[in-house]
């Protein structure tokens, strides 16, 4: 049986580590390579780098970060943020990224998912979606809407419908990020995660809101997620990756416990 | 829990004297990573270098003749991989390398095309080891294909390359097909995904894994360390009394 995964997300801006609260007020919290190695040695199952660099002339810094991390971290490495073309995806793969996350650019041009999955294999393409709660309507029957550009721009697109379309277009995995929960440490959006995980046949990584070990357990059971993404709760030293895994293991979940 | 450290860490090798001594020790060792347009090979090379195994890419059959040991990685589909191998003459070169006893490690698709036939694209494959490769047929709807993520590798027979793998150790998998070797003595490990499937195979100087040791943390790196030291000699412990010992 596959183990449930604990995934850590590192937001990187201009080559430095940042963590956002509700996608604003980013604070610099250290060197991404050092942090990645630390989590790796502490039993992390998968690492996600999200490039939140604002200016396009600094984009290549991310390739250097990925290359440096890939030389020291021997678990799957997933990279997202600003990927607009197959060339972007291929560059990151050559730098050492296993999986490529597409987000806003795929909403603007959904064919990007098909193109990237054809180029690098569908198991390596992750559709990352930022979602907010809205009143259910004809346009958003699920009551969840896709937002883009780091949560700033609503799209009018229904989140469940977009998840299903992403799967059909060849995404191999979904990251479902609640921007309502992101940075709050109040827990994942369980209803959102469960809604999408039950509807698709590809793995779902729950994201946004983790603050306590119980939150991970909840989203991996009630939320039906295959993996739980953590950020600030480990970045600021409140919890260790190994401690979270130990807790989940003690709760009876299948977790990788030797590394 | 104390994470296992590789015996030869990159920090250790950063000492120039240690590094020089290490280089002299392996001056005539050539490890080749077979490059046949079958995906991103950088991660395999980085894992090798992390354990002090200096590996080079090779795309030409002549290079395989000289190799001390060969790593045969691969992602993608069986049909295009076999075409690519044949066009380069690498299929024959691999068979020759096996015949002369060169230690050979196949990973994922590199392992799958070592059997006789793959259901993927209905492809006749190299036949270094008897058996077929089949697609998962699963009944439980919550189980997904590809089988992707961390799963336990249960060792069935001791093997020098698998030394140090403990019960409960997990490796990283990404695959929709799995090997079914004809002879039980070629089964090295099993992994459970709605029943057990074979996750590593071995025969004489050949070993192949369905999982990706290069993405499997410190336990995966140990496998590369073991392979770096392996002389290519192995005999199945599953052979019956008085069974053949062909090396």
GROMACS .gro file of C-alpha atoms in nm:
model
  506
    1UNK     CA    1   0.000   0.000   0.000
    2UNK     CA    2   0.121   0.349  -0.081
    3UNK     CA    3   0.211   0.572   0.210
    4UNK     CA    4   0.041   0.903   0.268
    5UNK     CA    5   0.294   1.177   0.190
    6UNK     CA    6   0.404   1.478   0.387
    7UNK     CA    7   0.508   1.746   0.140
    8UNK     CA    8   0.679   2.072   0.233
    9UNK     CA    9   0.637   2.381   0.021
   10UNK     CA   10   0.905   2.646   0.003
   11UNK     CA   11   0.808   2.977  -0.154
   12UNK     CA   12   1.113   3.125  -0.323
   13UNK     CA   13   1.146   3.488  -0.425
   14UNK     CA   14   1.458   3.607  -0.606
   15UNK     CA   15   1.640   3.295  -0.486
   16UNK     CA   16   1.544   3.339  -0.120
   17UNK     CA   17   1.292   3.159   0.092
   18UNK     CA   18   0.972   3.344   0.169
   19UNK     CA   19   0.647   3.251   0.335
   20UNK     CA   20   0.334   3.441   0.261
   21UNK     CA   21   0.032   3.493   0.484
   22UNK     CA   22  -0.277   3.508   0.263
   23UNK     CA   23  -0.034   3.569  -0.023
   24UNK     CA   24   0.076   3.913   0.103
   25UNK     CA   25   0.338   4.038   0.349
   26UNK     CA   26   0.602   3.784   0.246
   27UNK     CA   27   0.878   3.746   0.499
   28UNK     CA   28   1.227   3.623   0.418
   29UNK     CA   29   1.298   3.313   0.626
   30UNK     CA   30   1.625   3.172   0.498
   31UNK     CA   31   1.819   2.983   0.235
   32UNK     CA   32   1.604   2.741   0.032
   33UNK     CA   33   1.886   2.494  -0.031
   34UNK     CA   34   1.974   2.464   0.337
   35UNK     CA   35   1.610   2.429   0.438
   36UNK     CA   36   1.546   2.167   0.170
   37UNK     CA   37   1.840   1.956   0.287
   38UNK     CA   38   1.726   1.985   0.650
   39UNK     CA   39   1.376   1.860   0.571
   40UNK     CA   40   1.511   1.586   0.346
   41UNK     CA   41   1.729   1.448   0.624
   42UNK     CA   42   1.430   1.470   0.859
   43UNK     CA   43   1.219   1.235   0.646
   44UNK     CA   44   1.029   1.463   0.411
   45UNK     CA   45   0.853   1.266   0.133
   46UNK     CA   46   0.843   1.532  -0.136
   47UNK     CA   47   0.947   1.892  -0.180
   48UNK     CA   48   0.766   2.169  -0.367
   49UNK     CA   49   0.936   2.490  -0.469
   50UNK     CA   50   0.711   2.774  -0.565
   51UNK     CA   51   0.874   3.064  -0.748
   52UNK     CA   52   0.702   3.387  -0.646
   53UNK     CA   53   0.961   3.607  -0.811
   54UNK     CA   54   0.781   3.911  -0.942
   55UNK     CA   55   1.021   4.026  -1.213
   56UNK     CA   56   1.082   3.802  -1.512
   57UNK     CA   57   1.451   3.901  -1.543
   58UNK     CA   58   1.521   3.716  -1.218
   59UNK     CA   59   1.350   3.393  -1.326
   60UNK     CA   60   1.673   3.213  -1.405
   61UNK     CA   61   1.773   3.234  -1.040
   62UNK     CA   62   1.513   2.962  -0.982
   63UNK     CA   63   1.696   2.723  -1.216
   64UNK     CA   64   2.009   2.768  -1.003
   65UNK     CA   65   1.813   2.700  -0.686
   66UNK     CA   66   1.660   2.384  -0.834
   67UNK     CA   67   1.999   2.262  -0.954
   68UNK     CA   68   2.159   2.320  -0.614
   69UNK     CA   69   1.874   2.145  -0.432
   70UNK     CA   70   1.865   1.849  -0.673
   71UNK     CA   71   2.233   1.782  -0.604
   72UNK     CA   72   2.161   1.736  -0.232
   73UNK     CA   73   1.805   1.618  -0.198
   74UNK     CA   74   1.717   1.269  -0.324
   75UNK     CA   75   1.338   1.272  -0.307
   76UNK     CA   76   1.090   1.392  -0.570
   77UNK     CA   77   1.125   1.761  -0.630
   78UNK     CA   78   0.832   1.957  -0.766
   79UNK     CA   79   0.858   2.312  -0.899
   80UNK     CA   80   0.595   2.570  -0.985
   81UNK     CA   81   0.535   2.940  -1.031
   82UNK     CA   82   0.540   3.127  -1.360
   83UNK     CA   83   0.549   2.823  -1.591
   84UNK     CA   84   0.401   2.936  -1.923
   85UNK     CA   85   0.543   2.701  -2.183
   86UNK     CA   86   0.686   2.356  -2.254
   87UNK     CA   87   1.028   2.524  -2.267
   88UNK     CA   88   0.986   2.649  -1.908
   89UNK     CA   89   0.891   2.296  -1.801
   90UNK     CA   90   1.180   2.134  -1.988
   91UNK     CA   91   1.435   2.380  -1.844
   92UNK     CA   92   1.322   2.299  -1.492
   93UNK     CA   93   1.329   1.924  -1.560
   94UNK     CA   94   1.685   1.948  -1.685
   95UNK     CA   95   1.778   2.147  -1.375
   96UNK     CA   96   1.655   1.852  -1.167
   97UNK     CA   97   1.283   1.900  -1.104
   98UNK     CA   98   1.086   1.576  -1.112
   99UNK     CA   99   0.741   1.732  -1.133
  100UNK     CA  100   0.623   2.056  -1.290
  101UNK     CA  101   0.337   2.257  -1.139
  102UNK     CA  102   0.124   2.468  -1.369
  103UNK     CA  103  -0.123   2.717  -1.229
  104UNK     CA  104  -0.232   3.061  -1.356
  105UNK     CA  105  -0.095   3.016  -1.707
  106UNK     CA  106  -0.297   2.694  -1.743
  107UNK     CA  107  -0.617   2.876  -1.647
  108UNK     CA  108  -0.544   3.138  -1.912
  109UNK     CA  109  -0.452   2.874  -2.170
  110UNK     CA  110  -0.563   2.521  -2.073
  111UNK     CA  111  -0.376   2.361  -2.365
  112UNK     CA  112  -0.060   2.423  -2.161
  113UNK     CA  113  -0.155   2.115  -1.953
  114UNK     CA  114  -0.184   1.894  -2.263
  115UNK     CA  115   0.139   2.026  -2.410
  116UNK     CA  116   0.342   1.984  -2.092
  117UNK     CA  117   0.208   1.636  -2.016
  118UNK     CA  118   0.288   1.524  -2.370
  119UNK     CA  119   0.640   1.666  -2.340
  120UNK     CA  120   0.745   1.541  -1.997
  121UNK     CA  121   0.494   1.265  -1.913
  122UNK     CA  122   0.156   1.310  -1.746
  123UNK     CA  123   0.277   1.166  -1.414
  124UNK     CA  124   0.514   1.462  -1.395
  125UNK     CA  125   0.258   1.737  -1.453
  126UNK     CA  126   0.084   1.875  -1.148
  127UNK     CA  127  -0.211   2.110  -1.181
  128UNK     CA  128  -0.189   2.349  -0.891
  129UNK     CA  129  -0.511   2.537  -0.823
  130UNK     CA  130  -0.581   2.828  -0.590
  131UNK     CA  131  -0.939   2.818  -0.471
  132UNK     CA  132  -1.168   3.044  -0.270
  133UNK     CA  133  -1.513   2.989  -0.128
  134UNK     CA  134  -1.800   3.171  -0.298
  135UNK     CA  135  -2.178   3.153  -0.279
  136UNK     CA  136  -2.288   2.867  -0.508
  137UNK     CA  137  -2.420   3.005  -0.837
  138UNK     CA  138  -2.486   2.889  -1.189
  139UNK     CA  139  -2.127   2.973  -1.285
  140UNK     CA  140  -1.976   2.817  -0.970
  141UNK     CA  141  -2.214   2.540  -0.865
  142UNK     CA  142  -1.962   2.380  -0.629
  143UNK     CA  143  -1.932   2.700  -0.425
  144UNK     CA  144  -1.559   2.711  -0.495
  145UNK     CA  145  -1.396   2.943  -0.746
  146UNK     CA  146  -1.053   2.936  -0.910
  147UNK     CA  147  -0.842   3.245  -0.846
  148UNK     CA  148  -0.511   3.326  -1.014
  149UNK     CA  149  -0.207   3.550  -0.981
  150UNK     CA  150  -0.133   3.444  -0.626
  151UNK     CA  151  -0.495   3.470  -0.519
  152UNK     CA  152  -0.551   3.827  -0.634
  153UNK     CA  153  -0.763   3.767  -0.945
  154UNK     CA  154  -1.097   3.579  -0.946
  155UNK     CA  155  -1.165   3.392  -1.270
  156UNK     CA  156  -1.533   3.303  -1.243
  157UNK     CA  157  -1.436   2.940  -1.306
  158UNK     CA  158  -1.576   2.661  -1.091
  159UNK     CA  159  -1.302   2.475  -0.901
  160UNK     CA  160  -1.451   2.125  -0.930
  161UNK     CA  161  -1.511   2.167  -1.301
  162UNK     CA  162  -1.153   2.289  -1.347
  163UNK     CA  163  -1.010   1.993  -1.152
  164UNK     CA  164  -1.196   1.750  -1.379
  165UNK     CA  165  -1.087   1.936  -1.691
  166UNK     CA  166  -0.726   1.936  -1.570
  167UNK     CA  167  -0.738   1.559  -1.517
  168UNK     CA  168  -0.887   1.507  -1.864
  169UNK     CA  169  -0.616   1.724  -2.019
  170UNK     CA  170  -0.343   1.506  -1.870
  171UNK     CA  171  -0.251   1.640  -1.530
  172UNK     CA  172  -0.105   1.355  -1.323
  173UNK     CA  173  -0.175   1.510  -0.985
  174UNK     CA  174  -0.357   1.806  -0.827
  175UNK     CA  175  -0.251   2.053  -0.562
  176UNK     CA  176  -0.568   2.200  -0.413
  177UNK     CA  177  -0.480   2.517  -0.226
  178UNK     CA  178  -0.740   2.704  -0.026
  179UNK     CA  179  -0.655   3.073  -0.024
  180UNK     CA  180  -0.910   3.127   0.254
  181UNK     CA  181  -0.713   2.887   0.475
  182UNK     CA  182  -0.363   2.970   0.346
  183UNK     CA  183  -0.139   3.106   0.619
  184UNK     CA  184  -0.410   3.094   0.886
  185UNK     CA  185  -0.288   2.772   1.053
  186UNK     CA  186  -0.654   2.699   1.132
  187UNK     CA  187  -0.665   2.376   0.931
  188UNK     CA  188  -0.716   2.271   0.571
  189UNK     CA  189  -1.043   2.326   0.389
  190UNK     CA  190  -1.165   1.969   0.438
  191UNK     CA  191  -1.487   2.008   0.239
  192UNK     CA  192  -1.299   2.147  -0.062
  193UNK     CA  193  -1.033   1.875  -0.053
  194UNK     CA  194  -1.282   1.591  -0.011
  195UNK     CA  195  -1.505   1.727  -0.288
  196UNK     CA  196  -1.221   1.725  -0.540
  197UNK     CA  197  -1.040   1.410  -0.420
  198UNK     CA  198  -1.363   1.209  -0.449
  199UNK     CA  199  -1.426   1.335  -0.803
  200UNK     CA  200  -1.089   1.268  -0.969
  201UNK     CA  201  -0.879   0.952  -1.018
  202UNK     CA  202  -0.543   1.123  -0.977
  203UNK     CA  203  -0.369   1.194  -0.645
  204UNK     CA  204  -0.460   1.511  -0.456
  205UNK     CA  205  -0.222   1.714  -0.242
  206UNK     CA  206  -0.409   1.928   0.011
  207UNK     CA  207  -0.264   2.273   0.069
  208UNK     CA  208  -0.332   2.579   0.281
  209UNK     CA  209  -0.405   2.613   0.650
  210UNK     CA  210  -0.193   2.348   0.822
  211UNK     CA  211  -0.108   2.453   1.176
  212UNK     CA  212  -0.140   2.140   1.391
  213UNK     CA  213  -0.058   1.771   1.336
  214UNK     CA  214  -0.431   1.700   1.375
  215UNK     CA  215  -0.497   1.909   1.065
  216UNK     CA  216  -0.282   1.675   0.857
  217UNK     CA  217  -0.457   1.371   0.995
  218UNK     CA  218  -0.797   1.521   0.923
  219UNK     CA  219  -0.721   1.604   0.561
  220UNK     CA  220  -0.557   1.265   0.495
  221UNK     CA  221  -0.864   1.083   0.631
  222UNK     CA  222  -1.186   1.291   0.609
  223UNK     CA  223  -1.038   1.509   0.334
  224UNK     CA  224  -0.942   1.198   0.128
  225UNK     CA  225  -0.610   1.358   0.031
  226UNK     CA  226  -0.312   1.148  -0.076
  227UNK     CA  227  -0.063   1.402   0.056
  228UNK     CA  228  -0.063   1.696   0.296
  229UNK     CA  229   0.137   2.006   0.218
  230UNK     CA  230   0.294   2.199   0.505
  231UNK     CA  231   0.478   2.529   0.513
  232UNK     CA  232   0.490   2.776   0.803
  233UNK     CA  233   0.433   2.512   1.071
  234UNK     CA  234   0.770   2.360   0.985
  235UNK     CA  235   0.949   2.669   0.848
  236UNK     CA  236   0.933   2.853   1.179
  237UNK     CA  237   1.041   2.550   1.380
  238UNK     CA  238   0.710   2.486   1.559
  239UNK     CA  239   0.705   2.130   1.429
  240UNK     CA  240   0.954   1.897   1.268
  241UNK     CA  241   0.873   1.687   0.964
  242UNK     CA  242   0.974   1.371   1.152
  243UNK     CA  243   0.745   1.466   1.442
  244UNK     CA  244   0.448   1.514   1.210
  245UNK     CA  245   0.512   1.179   1.047
  246UNK     CA  246   0.549   1.008   1.384
  247UNK     CA  247   0.212   1.152   1.490
  248UNK     CA  248   0.038   1.037   1.170
  249UNK     CA  249   0.196   0.694   1.203
  250UNK     CA  250   0.072   0.665   1.564
  251UNK     CA  251  -0.278   0.757   1.444
  252UNK     CA  252  -0.266   0.447   1.224
  253UNK     CA  253  -0.195   0.601   0.884
  254UNK     CA  254   0.047   0.432   0.646
  255UNK     CA  255   0.350   0.661   0.660
  256UNK     CA  256   0.712   0.613   0.550
  257UNK     CA  257   0.891   0.585   0.885
  258UNK     CA  258   1.250   0.493   0.794
  259UNK     CA  259   1.483   0.703   0.588
  260UNK     CA  260   1.519   0.844   1.443
  261UNK     CA  261   1.872   0.885   1.313
  262UNK     CA  262   1.889   0.928   0.936
  263UNK     CA  263   2.138   0.696   0.772
  264UNK     CA  264   2.438   0.872   0.621
  265UNK     CA  265   2.609   0.743   0.309
  266UNK     CA  266   2.954   0.600   0.387
  267UNK     CA  267   3.118   0.842   0.148
  268UNK     CA  268   2.949   1.179   0.183
  269UNK     CA  269   3.011   1.476  -0.041
  270UNK     CA  270   3.146   1.666   0.261
  271UNK     CA  271   3.403   1.395   0.316
  272UNK     CA  272   3.514   1.409  -0.046
  273UNK     CA  273   3.548   1.786  -0.037
  274UNK     CA  274   3.878   1.734   0.149
  275UNK     CA  275   4.131   1.754  -0.140
  276UNK     CA  276   4.363   1.483   0.001
  277UNK     CA  277   4.080   1.241   0.064
  278UNK     CA  278   3.941   1.315  -0.278
  279UNK     CA  279   4.279   1.253  -0.448
  280UNK     CA  280   4.324   0.921  -0.265
  281UNK     CA  281   3.974   0.820  -0.359
  282UNK     CA  282   4.035   0.906  -0.724
  283UNK     CA  283   4.355   0.697  -0.735
  284UNK     CA  284   4.168   0.407  -0.578
  285UNK     CA  285   3.915   0.406  -0.858
  286UNK     CA  286   4.140   0.527  -1.138
  287UNK     CA  287   4.037   0.252  -1.377
  288UNK     CA  288   3.677   0.228  -1.273
  289UNK     CA  289   3.435   0.339  -1.537
  290UNK     CA  290   3.066   0.342  -1.455
  291UNK     CA  291   2.843   0.425  -1.748
  292UNK     CA  292   2.488   0.553  -1.741
  293UNK     CA  293   2.323   0.442  -2.061
  294UNK     CA  294   2.191   0.745  -2.249
  295UNK     CA  295   1.938   0.645  -2.515
  296UNK     CA  296   1.694   0.938  -2.511
  297UNK     CA  297   1.485   0.772  -2.243
  298UNK     CA  298   1.420   1.061  -2.015
  299UNK     CA  299   1.601   1.277  -1.768
  300UNK     CA  300   1.914   1.097  -1.647
  301UNK     CA  301   2.057   1.376  -1.432
  302UNK     CA  302   1.905   1.246  -1.111
  303UNK     CA  303   2.078   0.909  -1.150
  304UNK     CA  304   2.413   1.079  -1.207
  305UNK     CA  305   2.365   1.307  -0.905
  306UNK     CA  306   2.280   1.009  -0.682
  307UNK     CA  307   2.595   0.829  -0.803
  308UNK     CA  308   2.812   1.128  -0.733
  309UNK     CA  309   2.659   1.167  -0.385
  310UNK     CA  310   2.799   0.821  -0.294
  311UNK     CA  311   3.133   0.886  -0.463
  312UNK     CA  312   3.062   0.686  -0.778
  313UNK     CA  313   3.187   0.889  -1.073
  314UNK     CA  314   2.952   0.794  -1.353
  315UNK     CA  315   2.952   0.912  -1.714
  316UNK     CA  316   2.681   0.911  -1.976
  317UNK     CA  317   2.732   0.680  -2.272
  318UNK     CA  318   2.530   0.660  -2.591
  319UNK     CA  319   2.765   0.446  -2.805
  320UNK     CA  320   2.788   0.065  -2.798
  321UNK     CA  321   3.171   0.069  -2.802
  322UNK     CA  322   3.175   0.251  -2.468
  323UNK     CA  323   2.986  -0.037  -2.308
  324UNK     CA  324   3.267  -0.277  -2.398
  325UNK     CA  325   3.503  -0.083  -2.170
  326UNK     CA  326   3.262  -0.030  -1.884
  327UNK     CA  327   3.340  -0.161  -1.538
  328UNK     CA  328   2.972  -0.134  -1.453
  329UNK     CA  329   2.659  -0.007  -1.627
  330UNK     CA  330   2.344   0.168  -1.507
  331UNK     CA  331   2.046   0.132  -1.738
  332UNK     CA  332   1.781   0.391  -1.640
  333UNK     CA  333   1.475   0.498  -1.830
  334UNK     CA  334   1.138   0.665  -1.821
  335UNK     CA  335   0.886   0.672  -2.102
  336UNK     CA  336   0.737   0.390  -2.303
  337UNK     CA  337   0.876   0.045  -2.388
  338UNK     CA  338   0.818   0.076  -2.765
  339UNK     CA  339   1.016   0.395  -2.817
  340UNK     CA  340   1.287   0.285  -2.572
  341UNK     CA  341   1.348  -0.039  -2.765
  342UNK     CA  342   1.355   0.148  -3.098
  343UNK     CA  343   1.606   0.388  -2.954
  344UNK     CA  344   1.827   0.105  -2.822
  345UNK     CA  345   1.821  -0.082  -3.154
  346UNK     CA  346   1.896   0.225  -3.364
  347UNK     CA  347   2.210   0.282  -3.159
  348UNK     CA  348   2.315  -0.084  -3.151
  349UNK     CA  349   2.285  -0.073  -2.774
  350UNK     CA  350   2.063  -0.383  -2.756
  351UNK     CA  351   2.348  -0.607  -2.874
  352UNK     CA  352   2.604  -0.419  -2.665
  353UNK     CA  353   2.396  -0.476  -2.351
  354UNK     CA  354   2.368  -0.849  -2.423
  355UNK     CA  355   2.745  -0.866  -2.473
  356UNK     CA  356   2.806  -0.680  -2.146
  357UNK     CA  357   2.583  -0.927  -1.962
  358UNK     CA  358   2.760  -1.222  -2.126
  359UNK     CA  359   3.102  -1.103  -2.009
  360UNK     CA  360   2.986  -1.047  -1.650
  361UNK     CA  361   2.969  -0.666  -1.630
  362UNK     CA  362   2.753  -0.564  -1.331
  363UNK     CA  363   2.437  -0.407  -1.472
  364UNK     CA  364   2.168  -0.214  -1.282
  365UNK     CA  365   1.838  -0.150  -1.460
  366UNK     CA  366   1.598   0.108  -1.318
  367UNK     CA  367   1.224   0.134  -1.394
  368UNK     CA  368   1.182   0.118  -1.773
  369UNK     CA  369   1.550   0.017  -1.796
  370UNK     CA  370   1.457  -0.289  -1.589
  371UNK     CA  371   1.130  -0.357  -1.775
  372UNK     CA  372   1.291  -0.380  -2.119
  373UNK     CA  373   1.536  -0.639  -1.981
  374UNK     CA  374   1.266  -0.907  -1.978
  375UNK     CA  375   1.137  -1.087  -2.290
  376UNK     CA  376   0.827  -0.888  -2.366
  377UNK     CA  377   0.633  -0.583  -2.251
  378UNK     CA  378   0.258  -0.546  -2.278
  379UNK     CA  379   0.323  -0.173  -2.325
  380UNK     CA  380   0.306  -0.114  -2.703
  381UNK     CA  381   0.318  -0.500  -2.733
  382UNK     CA  382   0.698  -0.479  -2.748
  383UNK     CA  383   0.951  -0.764  -2.773
  384UNK     CA  384   1.231  -0.664  -2.535
  385UNK     CA  385   1.593  -0.761  -2.461
  386UNK     CA  386   1.545  -1.098  -2.293
  387UNK     CA  387   1.832  -1.064  -2.045
  388UNK     CA  388   1.592  -1.233  -1.804
  389UNK     CA  389   1.295  -1.458  -1.884
  390UNK     CA  390   0.949  -1.315  -1.831
  391UNK     CA  391   0.697  -1.053  -1.927
  392UNK     CA  392   0.594  -0.703  -1.822
  393UNK     CA  393   0.223  -0.643  -1.760
  394UNK     CA  394  -0.002  -0.350  -1.686
  395UNK     CA  395  -0.168  -0.331  -1.342
  396UNK     CA  396  -0.526  -0.455  -1.346
  397UNK     CA  397  -0.681  -0.331  -1.023
  398UNK     CA  398  -1.027  -0.382  -0.881
  399UNK     CA  399  -1.034  -0.132  -0.596
  400UNK     CA  400  -1.141   0.203  -0.747
  401UNK     CA  401  -0.942   0.409  -0.496
  402UNK     CA  402  -0.615   0.255  -0.620
  403UNK     CA  403  -0.470   0.464  -0.896
  404UNK     CA  404  -0.256   0.391  -1.199
  405UNK     CA  405   0.025   0.485  -1.220
  406UNK     CA  406   0.129   0.345  -0.885
  407UNK     CA  407   0.302   0.663  -0.770
  408UNK     CA  408   0.460   0.737  -0.435
  409UNK     CA  409   0.642   0.561  -0.152
  410UNK     CA  410   0.587   0.193  -0.088
  411UNK     CA  411   0.759  -0.084   0.103
  412UNK     CA  412   1.011  -0.308  -0.068
  413UNK     CA  413   1.012  -0.655   0.090
  414UNK     CA  414   1.337  -0.841   0.027
  415UNK     CA  415   1.279  -1.208  -0.065
  416UNK     CA  416   1.641  -1.313  -0.118
  417UNK     CA  417   1.962  -1.156   0.004
  418UNK     CA  418   2.161  -0.980  -0.265
  419UNK     CA  419   2.478  -0.767  -0.230
  420UNK     CA  420   2.309  -0.467  -0.396
  421UNK     CA  421   2.013  -0.486  -0.157
  422UNK     CA  422   2.230  -0.519   0.154
  423UNK     CA  423   2.112  -0.301   0.440
  424UNK     CA  424   1.749  -0.274   0.327
  425UNK     CA  425   1.542  -0.339   0.640
  426UNK     CA  426   1.179  -0.447   0.673
  427UNK     CA  427   0.966  -0.133   0.646
  428UNK     CA  428   1.208   0.054   0.419
  429UNK     CA  429   1.022   0.233   0.143
  430UNK     CA  430   1.124   0.341  -0.205
  431UNK     CA  431   0.976   0.583  -0.457
  432UNK     CA  432   0.772   0.436  -0.744
  433UNK     CA  433   0.614   0.583  -1.060
  434UNK     CA  434   0.485   0.315  -1.299
  435UNK     CA  435   0.181   0.154  -1.457
  436UNK     CA  436   0.350  -0.175  -1.557
  437UNK     CA  437   0.538  -0.434  -1.351
  438UNK     CA  438   0.766  -0.731  -1.425
  439UNK     CA  439   0.665  -1.097  -1.405
  440UNK     CA  440   0.984  -1.304  -1.427
  441UNK     CA  441   0.930  -1.666  -1.533
  442UNK     CA  442   1.166  -1.818  -1.274
  443UNK     CA  443   1.089  -1.761  -0.904
  444UNK     CA  444   1.464  -1.751  -0.828
  445UNK     CA  445   1.486  -1.423  -1.021
  446UNK     CA  446   1.246  -1.249  -0.782
  447UNK     CA  447   1.442  -1.031  -0.539
  448UNK     CA  448   1.174  -0.810  -0.380
  449UNK     CA  449   0.797  -0.776  -0.359
  450UNK     CA  450   0.575  -0.471  -0.305
  451UNK     CA  451   0.206  -0.462  -0.217
  452UNK     CA  452  -0.049  -0.282  -0.436
  453UNK     CA  453  -0.372  -0.481  -0.428
  454UNK     CA  454  -0.162  -0.793  -0.388
  455UNK     CA  455   0.213  -0.830  -0.421
  456UNK     CA  456   0.396  -0.748  -0.740
  457UNK     CA  457   0.764  -0.806  -0.818
  458UNK     CA  458   0.959  -0.484  -0.754
  459UNK     CA  459   1.316  -0.604  -0.813
  460UNK     CA  460   1.464  -0.886  -1.022
  461UNK     CA  461   1.811  -1.037  -1.045
  462UNK     CA  462   2.006  -1.293  -1.244
  463UNK     CA  463   2.381  -1.342  -1.213
  464UNK     CA  464   2.544  -1.004  -1.288
  465UNK     CA  465   2.211  -0.835  -1.367
  466UNK     CA  466   1.986  -0.658  -1.118
  467UNK     CA  467   1.681  -0.445  -1.197
  468UNK     CA  468   1.449  -0.236  -0.980
  469UNK     CA  469   1.098  -0.112  -1.054
  470UNK     CA  470   1.146   0.167  -0.796
  471UNK     CA  471   1.370   0.471  -0.833
  472UNK     CA  472   1.662   0.446  -0.589
  473UNK     CA  473   1.781   0.789  -0.708
  474UNK     CA  474   1.460   0.941  -0.566
  475UNK     CA  475   1.437   0.724  -0.255
  476UNK     CA  476   1.634   0.917   0.001
  477UNK     CA  477   1.926   0.775   0.198
  478UNK     CA  478   1.804   0.416   0.165
  479UNK     CA  479   1.806   0.460  -0.213
  480UNK     CA  480   2.158   0.602  -0.206
  481UNK     CA  481   2.271   0.294  -0.014
  482UNK     CA  482   2.165   0.084  -0.310
  483UNK     CA  483   2.397   0.285  -0.539
  484UNK     CA  484   2.679   0.247  -0.283
  485UNK     CA  485   2.623  -0.128  -0.281
  486UNK     CA  486   2.618  -0.139  -0.659
  487UNK     CA  487   2.944   0.060  -0.674
  488UNK     CA  488   3.115  -0.220  -0.475
  489UNK     CA  489   2.943  -0.519  -0.633
  490UNK     CA  490   3.162  -0.753  -0.841
  491UNK     CA  491   2.863  -0.887  -1.033
  492UNK     CA  492   2.865  -1.223  -0.859
  493UNK     CA  493   2.535  -1.345  -0.719
  494UNK     CA  494   2.360  -1.678  -0.698
  495UNK     CA  495   1.997  -1.719  -0.606
  496UNK     CA  496   1.941  -1.870  -0.265
  497UNK     CA  497   1.607  -1.996  -0.396
  498UNK     CA  498   1.780  -2.254  -0.617
  499UNK     CA  499   1.700  -2.613  -0.519
  500UNK     CA  500   1.971  -2.829  -0.356
  501UNK     CA  501   2.237  -2.916  -0.610
  502UNK     CA  502   2.095  -2.659  -0.850
  503UNK     CA  503   2.308  -2.508  -1.122
  504UNK     CA  504   2.559  -2.240  -1.035
  505UNK     CA  505   2.610  -2.080  -1.372
  506UNK     CA  506   2.800  -1.754  -1.338
   0.00000   0.00000   0.00000
